[in-house]
PDB file of C-alpha atoms in Angstrom:
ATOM      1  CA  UNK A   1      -7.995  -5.966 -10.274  1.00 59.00           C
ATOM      2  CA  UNK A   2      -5.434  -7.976 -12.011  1.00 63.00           C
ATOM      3  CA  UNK A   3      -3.267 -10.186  -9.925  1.00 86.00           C
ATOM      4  CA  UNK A   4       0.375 -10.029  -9.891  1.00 93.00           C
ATOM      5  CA  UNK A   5       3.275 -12.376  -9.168  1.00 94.00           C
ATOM      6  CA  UNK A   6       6.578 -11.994  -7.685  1.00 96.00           C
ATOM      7  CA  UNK A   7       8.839 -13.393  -6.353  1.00 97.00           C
ATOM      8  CA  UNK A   8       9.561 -14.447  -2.350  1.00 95.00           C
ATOM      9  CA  UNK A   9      13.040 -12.823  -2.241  1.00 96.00           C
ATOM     10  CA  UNK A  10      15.638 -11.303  -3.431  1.00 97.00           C
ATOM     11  CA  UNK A  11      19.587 -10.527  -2.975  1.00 97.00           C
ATOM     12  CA  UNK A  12      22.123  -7.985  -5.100  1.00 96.00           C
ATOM     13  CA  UNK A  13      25.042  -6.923  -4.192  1.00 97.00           C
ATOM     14  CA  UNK A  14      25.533  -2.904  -2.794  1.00 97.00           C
ATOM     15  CA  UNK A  15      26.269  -0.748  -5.670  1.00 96.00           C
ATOM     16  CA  UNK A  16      24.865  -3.056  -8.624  1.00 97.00           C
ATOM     17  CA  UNK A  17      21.281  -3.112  -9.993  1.00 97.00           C
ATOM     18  CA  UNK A  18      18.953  -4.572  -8.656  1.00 98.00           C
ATOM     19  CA  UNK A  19      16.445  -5.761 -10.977  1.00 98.00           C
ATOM     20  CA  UNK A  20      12.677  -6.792  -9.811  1.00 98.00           C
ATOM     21  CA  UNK A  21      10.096  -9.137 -12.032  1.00 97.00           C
ATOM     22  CA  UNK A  22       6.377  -8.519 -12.001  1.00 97.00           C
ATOM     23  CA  UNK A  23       3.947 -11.346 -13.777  1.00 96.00           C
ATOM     24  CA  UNK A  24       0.445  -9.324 -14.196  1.00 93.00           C
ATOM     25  CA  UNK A  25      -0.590 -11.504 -17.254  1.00 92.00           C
ATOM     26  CA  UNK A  26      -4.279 -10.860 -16.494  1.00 90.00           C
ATOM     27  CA  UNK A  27      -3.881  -6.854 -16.611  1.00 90.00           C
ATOM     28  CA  UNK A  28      -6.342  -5.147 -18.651  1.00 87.00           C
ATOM     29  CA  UNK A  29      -6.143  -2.302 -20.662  1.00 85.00           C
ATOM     30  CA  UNK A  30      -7.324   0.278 -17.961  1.00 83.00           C
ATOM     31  CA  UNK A  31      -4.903  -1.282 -15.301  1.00 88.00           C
ATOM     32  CA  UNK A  32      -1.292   0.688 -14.277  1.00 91.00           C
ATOM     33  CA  UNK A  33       1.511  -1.002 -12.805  1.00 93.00           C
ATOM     34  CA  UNK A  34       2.512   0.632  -9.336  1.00 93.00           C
ATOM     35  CA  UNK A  35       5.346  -0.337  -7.602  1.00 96.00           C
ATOM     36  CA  UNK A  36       5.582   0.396  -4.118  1.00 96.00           C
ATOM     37  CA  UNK A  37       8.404  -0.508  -0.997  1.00 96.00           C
ATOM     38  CA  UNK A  38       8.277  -0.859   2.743  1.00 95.00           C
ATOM     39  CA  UNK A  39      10.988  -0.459   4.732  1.00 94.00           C
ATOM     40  CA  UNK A  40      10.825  -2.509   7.829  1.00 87.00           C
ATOM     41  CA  UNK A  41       7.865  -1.187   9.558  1.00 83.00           C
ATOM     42  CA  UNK A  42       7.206   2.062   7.985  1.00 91.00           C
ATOM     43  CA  UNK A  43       4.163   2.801   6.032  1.00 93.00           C
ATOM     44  CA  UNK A  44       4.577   2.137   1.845  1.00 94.00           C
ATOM     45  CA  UNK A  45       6.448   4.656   0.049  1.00 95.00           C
ATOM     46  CA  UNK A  46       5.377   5.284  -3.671  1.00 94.00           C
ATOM     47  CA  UNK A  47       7.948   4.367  -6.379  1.00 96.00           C
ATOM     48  CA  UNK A  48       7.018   4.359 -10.068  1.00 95.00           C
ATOM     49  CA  UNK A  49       3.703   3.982 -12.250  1.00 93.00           C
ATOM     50  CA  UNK A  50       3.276   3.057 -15.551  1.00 93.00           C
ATOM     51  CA  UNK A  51       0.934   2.474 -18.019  1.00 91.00           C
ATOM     52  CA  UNK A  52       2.852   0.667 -21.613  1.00 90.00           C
ATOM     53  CA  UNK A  53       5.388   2.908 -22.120  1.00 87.00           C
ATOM     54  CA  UNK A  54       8.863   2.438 -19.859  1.00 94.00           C
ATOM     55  CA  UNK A  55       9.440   5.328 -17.236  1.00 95.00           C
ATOM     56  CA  UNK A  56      12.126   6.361 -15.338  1.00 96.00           C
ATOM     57  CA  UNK A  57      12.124   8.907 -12.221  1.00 95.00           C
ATOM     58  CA  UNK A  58      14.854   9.834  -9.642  1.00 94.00           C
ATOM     59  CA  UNK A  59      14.341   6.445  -7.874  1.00 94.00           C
ATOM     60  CA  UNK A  60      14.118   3.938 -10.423  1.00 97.00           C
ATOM     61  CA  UNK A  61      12.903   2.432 -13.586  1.00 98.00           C
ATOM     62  CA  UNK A  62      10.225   0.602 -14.938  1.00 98.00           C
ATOM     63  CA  UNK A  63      10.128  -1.814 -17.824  1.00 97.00           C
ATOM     64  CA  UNK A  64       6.764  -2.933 -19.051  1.00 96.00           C
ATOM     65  CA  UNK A  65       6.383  -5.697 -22.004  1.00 95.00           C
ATOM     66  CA  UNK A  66       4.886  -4.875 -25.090  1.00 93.00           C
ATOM     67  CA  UNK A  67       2.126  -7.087 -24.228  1.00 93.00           C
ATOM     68  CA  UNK A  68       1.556  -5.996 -20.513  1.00 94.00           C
ATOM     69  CA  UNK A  69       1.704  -8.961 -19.269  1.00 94.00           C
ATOM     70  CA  UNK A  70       4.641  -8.344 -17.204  1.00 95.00           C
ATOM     71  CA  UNK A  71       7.008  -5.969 -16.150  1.00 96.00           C
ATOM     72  CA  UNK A  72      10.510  -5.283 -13.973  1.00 97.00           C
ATOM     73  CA  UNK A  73      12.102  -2.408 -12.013  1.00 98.00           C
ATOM     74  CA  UNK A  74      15.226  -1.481 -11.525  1.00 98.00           C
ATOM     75  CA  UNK A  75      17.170   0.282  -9.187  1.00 97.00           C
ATOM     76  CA  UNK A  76      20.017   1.373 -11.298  1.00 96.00           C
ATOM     77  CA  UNK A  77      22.817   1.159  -8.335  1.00 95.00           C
ATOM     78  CA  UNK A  78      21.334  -0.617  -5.392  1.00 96.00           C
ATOM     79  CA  UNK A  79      22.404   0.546  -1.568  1.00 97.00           C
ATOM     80  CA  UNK A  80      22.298  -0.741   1.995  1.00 97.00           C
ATOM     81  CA  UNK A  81      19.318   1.515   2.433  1.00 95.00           C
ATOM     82  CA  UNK A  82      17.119  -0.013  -0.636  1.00 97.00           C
ATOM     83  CA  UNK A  83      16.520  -3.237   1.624  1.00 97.00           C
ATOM     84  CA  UNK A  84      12.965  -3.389   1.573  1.00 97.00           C
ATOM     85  CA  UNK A  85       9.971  -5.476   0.775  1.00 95.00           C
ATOM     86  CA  UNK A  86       8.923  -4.329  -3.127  1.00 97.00           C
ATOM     87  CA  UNK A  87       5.216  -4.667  -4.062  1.00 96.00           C
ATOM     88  CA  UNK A  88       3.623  -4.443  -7.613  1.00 95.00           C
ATOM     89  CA  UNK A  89       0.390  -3.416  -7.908  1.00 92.00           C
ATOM     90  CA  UNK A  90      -1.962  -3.555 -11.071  1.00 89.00           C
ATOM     91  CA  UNK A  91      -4.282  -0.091 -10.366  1.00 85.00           C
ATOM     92  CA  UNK A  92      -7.769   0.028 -12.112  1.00 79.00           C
ATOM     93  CA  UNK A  93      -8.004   3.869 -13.403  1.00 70.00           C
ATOM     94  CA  UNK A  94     -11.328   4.255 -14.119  1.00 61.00           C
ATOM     95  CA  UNK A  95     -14.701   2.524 -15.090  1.00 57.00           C
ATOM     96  CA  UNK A  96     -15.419   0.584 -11.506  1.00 59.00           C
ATOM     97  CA  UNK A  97     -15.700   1.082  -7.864  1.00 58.00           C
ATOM     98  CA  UNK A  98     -12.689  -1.111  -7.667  1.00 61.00           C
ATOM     99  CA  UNK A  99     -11.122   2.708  -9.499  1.00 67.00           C
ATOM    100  CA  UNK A 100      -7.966   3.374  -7.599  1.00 71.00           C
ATOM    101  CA  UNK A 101      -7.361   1.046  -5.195  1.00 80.00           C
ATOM    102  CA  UNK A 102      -4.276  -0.828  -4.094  1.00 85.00           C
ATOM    103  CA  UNK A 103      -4.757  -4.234  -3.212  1.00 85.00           C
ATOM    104  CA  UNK A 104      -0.985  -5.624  -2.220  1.00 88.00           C
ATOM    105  CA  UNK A 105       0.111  -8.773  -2.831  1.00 87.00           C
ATOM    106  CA  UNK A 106       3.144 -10.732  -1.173  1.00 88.00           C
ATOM    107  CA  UNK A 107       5.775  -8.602  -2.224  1.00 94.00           C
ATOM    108  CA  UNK A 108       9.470  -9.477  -2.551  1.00 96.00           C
ATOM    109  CA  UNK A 109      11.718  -9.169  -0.297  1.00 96.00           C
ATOM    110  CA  UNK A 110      14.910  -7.686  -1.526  1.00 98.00           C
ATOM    111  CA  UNK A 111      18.285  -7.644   0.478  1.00 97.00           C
ATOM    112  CA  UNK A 112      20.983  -5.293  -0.753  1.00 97.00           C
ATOM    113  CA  UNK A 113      24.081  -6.787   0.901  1.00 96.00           C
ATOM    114  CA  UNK A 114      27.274  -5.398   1.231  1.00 95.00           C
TER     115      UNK A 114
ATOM    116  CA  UNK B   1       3.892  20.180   7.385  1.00 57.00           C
ATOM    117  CA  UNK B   2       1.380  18.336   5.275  1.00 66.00           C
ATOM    118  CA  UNK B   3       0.643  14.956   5.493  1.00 92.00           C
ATOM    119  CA  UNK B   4      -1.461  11.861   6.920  1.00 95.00           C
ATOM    120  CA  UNK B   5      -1.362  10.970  10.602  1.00 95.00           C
ATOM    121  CA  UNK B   6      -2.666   8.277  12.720  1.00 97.00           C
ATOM    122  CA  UNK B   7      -3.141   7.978  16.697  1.00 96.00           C
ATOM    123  CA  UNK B   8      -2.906   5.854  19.096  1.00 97.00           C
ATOM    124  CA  UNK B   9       0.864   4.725  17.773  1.00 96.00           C
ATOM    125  CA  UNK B  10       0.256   2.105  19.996  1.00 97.00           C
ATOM    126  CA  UNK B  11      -2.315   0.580  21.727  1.00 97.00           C
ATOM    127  CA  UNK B  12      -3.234  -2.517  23.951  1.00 97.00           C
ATOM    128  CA  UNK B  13      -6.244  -3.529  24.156  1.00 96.00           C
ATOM    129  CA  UNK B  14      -8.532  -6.194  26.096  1.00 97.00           C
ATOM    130  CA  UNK B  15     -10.936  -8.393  24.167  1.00 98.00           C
ATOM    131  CA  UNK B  16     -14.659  -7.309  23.913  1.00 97.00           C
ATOM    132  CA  UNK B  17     -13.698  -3.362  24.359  1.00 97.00           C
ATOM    133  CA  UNK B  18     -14.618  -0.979  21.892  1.00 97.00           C
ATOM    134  CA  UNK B  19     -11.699   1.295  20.229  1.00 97.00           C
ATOM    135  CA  UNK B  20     -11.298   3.816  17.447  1.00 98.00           C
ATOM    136  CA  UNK B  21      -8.093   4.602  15.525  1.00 98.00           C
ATOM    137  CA  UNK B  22      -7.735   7.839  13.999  1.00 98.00           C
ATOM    138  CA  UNK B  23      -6.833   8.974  10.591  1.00 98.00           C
ATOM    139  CA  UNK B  24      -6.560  12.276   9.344  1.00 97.00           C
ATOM    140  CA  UNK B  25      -4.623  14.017   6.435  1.00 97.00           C
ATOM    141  CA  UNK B  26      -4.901  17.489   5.630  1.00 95.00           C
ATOM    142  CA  UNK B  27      -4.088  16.889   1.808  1.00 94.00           C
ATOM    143  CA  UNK B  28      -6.995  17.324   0.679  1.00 93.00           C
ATOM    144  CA  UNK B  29      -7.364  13.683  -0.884  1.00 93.00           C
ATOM    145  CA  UNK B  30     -10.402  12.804  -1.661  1.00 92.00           C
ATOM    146  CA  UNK B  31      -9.504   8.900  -1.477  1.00 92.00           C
ATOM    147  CA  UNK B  32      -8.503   7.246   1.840  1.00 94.00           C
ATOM    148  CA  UNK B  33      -8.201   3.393   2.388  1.00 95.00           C
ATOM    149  CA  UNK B  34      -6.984   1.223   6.095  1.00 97.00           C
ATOM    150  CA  UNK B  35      -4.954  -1.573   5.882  1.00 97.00           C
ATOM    151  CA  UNK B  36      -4.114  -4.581   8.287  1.00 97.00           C
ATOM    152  CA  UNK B  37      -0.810  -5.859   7.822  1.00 95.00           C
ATOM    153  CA  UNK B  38       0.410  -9.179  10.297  1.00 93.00           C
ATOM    154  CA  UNK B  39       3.574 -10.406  10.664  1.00 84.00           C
ATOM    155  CA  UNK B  40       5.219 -12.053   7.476  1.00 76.00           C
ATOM    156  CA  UNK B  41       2.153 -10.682   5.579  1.00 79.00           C
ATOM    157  CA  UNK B  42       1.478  -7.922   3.095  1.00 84.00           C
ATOM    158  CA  UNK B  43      -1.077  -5.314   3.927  1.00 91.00           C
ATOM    159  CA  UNK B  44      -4.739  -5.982   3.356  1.00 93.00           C
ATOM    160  CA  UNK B  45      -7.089  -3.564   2.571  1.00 94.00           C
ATOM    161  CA  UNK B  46      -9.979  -3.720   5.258  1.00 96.00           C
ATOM    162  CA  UNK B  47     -11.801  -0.384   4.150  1.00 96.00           C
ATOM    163  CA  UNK B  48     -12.191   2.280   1.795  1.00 93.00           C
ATOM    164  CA  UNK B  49     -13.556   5.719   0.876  1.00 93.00           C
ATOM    165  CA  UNK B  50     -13.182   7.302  -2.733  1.00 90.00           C
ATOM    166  CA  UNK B  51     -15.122  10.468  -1.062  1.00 91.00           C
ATOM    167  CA  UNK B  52     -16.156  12.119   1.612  1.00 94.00           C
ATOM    168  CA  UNK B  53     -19.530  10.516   2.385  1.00 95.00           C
ATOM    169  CA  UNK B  54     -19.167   7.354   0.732  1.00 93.00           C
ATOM    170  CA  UNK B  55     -17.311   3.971   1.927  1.00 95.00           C
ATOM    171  CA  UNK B  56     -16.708   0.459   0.773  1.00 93.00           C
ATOM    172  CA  UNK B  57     -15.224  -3.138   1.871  1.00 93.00           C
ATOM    173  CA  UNK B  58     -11.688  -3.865   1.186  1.00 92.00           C
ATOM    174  CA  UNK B  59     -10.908  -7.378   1.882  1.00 91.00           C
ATOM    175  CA  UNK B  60     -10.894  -8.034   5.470  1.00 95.00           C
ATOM    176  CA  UNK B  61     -13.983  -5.789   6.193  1.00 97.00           C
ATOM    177  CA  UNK B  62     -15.752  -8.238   8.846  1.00 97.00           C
ATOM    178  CA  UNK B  63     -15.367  -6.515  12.647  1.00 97.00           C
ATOM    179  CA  UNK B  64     -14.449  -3.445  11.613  1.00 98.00           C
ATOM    180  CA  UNK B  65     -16.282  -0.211  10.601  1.00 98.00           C
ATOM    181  CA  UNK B  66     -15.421   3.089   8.836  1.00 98.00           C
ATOM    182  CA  UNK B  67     -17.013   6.741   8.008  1.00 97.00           C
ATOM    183  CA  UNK B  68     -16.220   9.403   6.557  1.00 97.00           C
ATOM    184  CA  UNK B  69     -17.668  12.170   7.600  1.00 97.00           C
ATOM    185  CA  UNK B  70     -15.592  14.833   6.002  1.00 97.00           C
ATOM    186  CA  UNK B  71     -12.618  14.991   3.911  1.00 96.00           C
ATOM    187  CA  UNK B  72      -9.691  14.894   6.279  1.00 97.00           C
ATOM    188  CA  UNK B  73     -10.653  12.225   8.621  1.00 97.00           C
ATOM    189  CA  UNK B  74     -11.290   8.836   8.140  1.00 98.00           C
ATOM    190  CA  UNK B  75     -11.630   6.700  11.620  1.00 98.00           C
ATOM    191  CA  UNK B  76     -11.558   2.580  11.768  1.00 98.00           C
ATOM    192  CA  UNK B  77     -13.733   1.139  14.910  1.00 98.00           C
ATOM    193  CA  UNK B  78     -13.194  -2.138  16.490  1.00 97.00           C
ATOM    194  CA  UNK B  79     -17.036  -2.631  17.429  1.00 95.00           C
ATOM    195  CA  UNK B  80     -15.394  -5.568  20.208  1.00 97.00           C
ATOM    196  CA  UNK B  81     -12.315  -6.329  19.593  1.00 97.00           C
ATOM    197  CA  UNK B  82     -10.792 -10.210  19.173  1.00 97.00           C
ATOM    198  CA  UNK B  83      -7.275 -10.996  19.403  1.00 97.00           C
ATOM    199  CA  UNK B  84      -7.599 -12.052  15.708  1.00 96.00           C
ATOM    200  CA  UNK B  85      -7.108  -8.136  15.577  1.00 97.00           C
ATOM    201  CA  UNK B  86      -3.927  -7.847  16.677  1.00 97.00           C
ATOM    202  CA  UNK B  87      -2.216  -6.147  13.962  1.00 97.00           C
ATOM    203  CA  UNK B  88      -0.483  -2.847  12.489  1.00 97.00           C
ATOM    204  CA  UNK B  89      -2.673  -1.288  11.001  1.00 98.00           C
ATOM    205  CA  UNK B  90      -2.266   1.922   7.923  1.00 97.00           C
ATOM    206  CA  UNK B  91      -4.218   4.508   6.895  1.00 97.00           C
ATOM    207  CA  UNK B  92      -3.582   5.984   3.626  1.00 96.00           C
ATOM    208  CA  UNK B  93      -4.758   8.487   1.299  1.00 94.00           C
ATOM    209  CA  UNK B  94      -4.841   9.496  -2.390  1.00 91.00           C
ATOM    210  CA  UNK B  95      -5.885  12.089  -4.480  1.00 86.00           C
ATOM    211  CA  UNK B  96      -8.045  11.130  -7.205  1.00 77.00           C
ATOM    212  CA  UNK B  97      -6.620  10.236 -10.575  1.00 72.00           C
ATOM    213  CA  UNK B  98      -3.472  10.243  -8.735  1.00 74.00           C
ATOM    214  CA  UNK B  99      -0.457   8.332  -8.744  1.00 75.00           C
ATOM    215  CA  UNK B 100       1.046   8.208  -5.608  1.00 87.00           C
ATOM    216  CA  UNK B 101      -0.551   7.101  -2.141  1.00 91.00           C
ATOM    217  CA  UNK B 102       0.539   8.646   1.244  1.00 94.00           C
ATOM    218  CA  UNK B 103       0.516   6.307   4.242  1.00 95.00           C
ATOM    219  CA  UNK B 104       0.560   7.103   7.864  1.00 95.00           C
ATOM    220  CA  UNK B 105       2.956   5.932  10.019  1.00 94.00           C
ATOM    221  CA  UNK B 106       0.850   3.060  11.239  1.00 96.00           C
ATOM    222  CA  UNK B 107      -0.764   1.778  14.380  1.00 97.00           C
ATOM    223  CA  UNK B 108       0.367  -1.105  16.418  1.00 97.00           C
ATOM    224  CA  UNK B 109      -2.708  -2.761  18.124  1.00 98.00           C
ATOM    225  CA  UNK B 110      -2.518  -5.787  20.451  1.00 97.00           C
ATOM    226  CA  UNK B 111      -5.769  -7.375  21.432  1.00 97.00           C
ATOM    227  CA  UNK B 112      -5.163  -9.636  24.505  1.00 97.00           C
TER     228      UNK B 112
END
């Protein structure tokens, strides 16, 4: 799986968006970006997916280079309640035994302040 | 109401005992996965199962153990537990060719 970059930490003020990086310049061509959060101790929640194309659902977008090689979400008007630890995640679809699963990396740590 | 659960929530254990945390989801996933996360860390996938029947390593796979016997459970065992295993530890699942991943609510473990 390819291995992503982010970065430690964030900030962003409440109300504005907040706007996450994601270097995965070893992706390959079978390989989503996931995006996932964790608020304090809870279990990951699922954000967004994508493949090449940019998508958008009810929690946020995602922006993925023409090339792949990296990509940012946004959360179009940040709250108190979006302080969380992001992870990206480059997903294998198919083709290996390595199909599917989600290895996390560091994360970053956003903090929406008020 | 549908969705993944693990038990203990909580557990302290003493070094060299045997324990088993639970995982079951009634989702019908046929992909399940436990992770290890320690303080200031991500999580780390220790084991995984793309089916009932069949597992793999994650990982972190040394001193733990998985099987999956059918489709809704997954169990982790500590054959003799270290304090190195001190930990919270997830279970998650996911159905094939699908996007998102459910996780449980996690298990605190404390080896001592």
């Amino acid at each position: 799986d390819a291995k992503t970059t982010q970065p430690p930490s964030m900030d962003c003020a409440e109300g504005r968006a907040a706007n996450l990086p994601c270097n995965h310049s070893t992706i390959s061509g079978n390989e989503y970006v996931y995006w996932y959060r964790q608020i304090h101790s809870q279990g990951p929640q699922y954000i967004i997916h994508g493949l090449k194309n940019n998508e958008t659902n009810e929690m946020a977008s995602l922006i993925i280079t023409e090339d792949r090689k990296s990509s940012t979400l946004i959360l179009p008007h940040a709250t108190l309640r979006d302080t969380a630890v992001y992870y990206c995640i480059a997903v294998m679809t198919h083709g290996s035994s390595n199909t599917g699963k989600l290895i996390f990396g560091q994360g970053t740590t956003l903090q929406v302040k008020p | 109401i549908a969705g993944i659960t693990q038990a203990p929530t909580s557990q302290i254990l003493a070094a060299g005992r045997r324990m088993t945390l639970r995982c079951t989801q009634d989702m019908r996933h046929n992909a399940m996965y436990w992770y290890r996360q320690d303080l200031g860390l991500g999580l780390r996938l220790i084991h995984y199962s793309n089916t009932a029947g069949t597992t793999g390593k994650g990982e972190v796979p040394d001193g733990y153990s998985v099987s999956r016997a059918n489709t809704d459970d997954f169990p982790l065992t500590l054959a003799s537990a270290v304090p190195s295993q001190t930990s919270v530890y997830f279970c998650a699942s996911k159905k094939t060719g699908g996007a998102e991943a459910f996780f449980g609510q996690g298990t605190r473990l404390t080896v001592v």
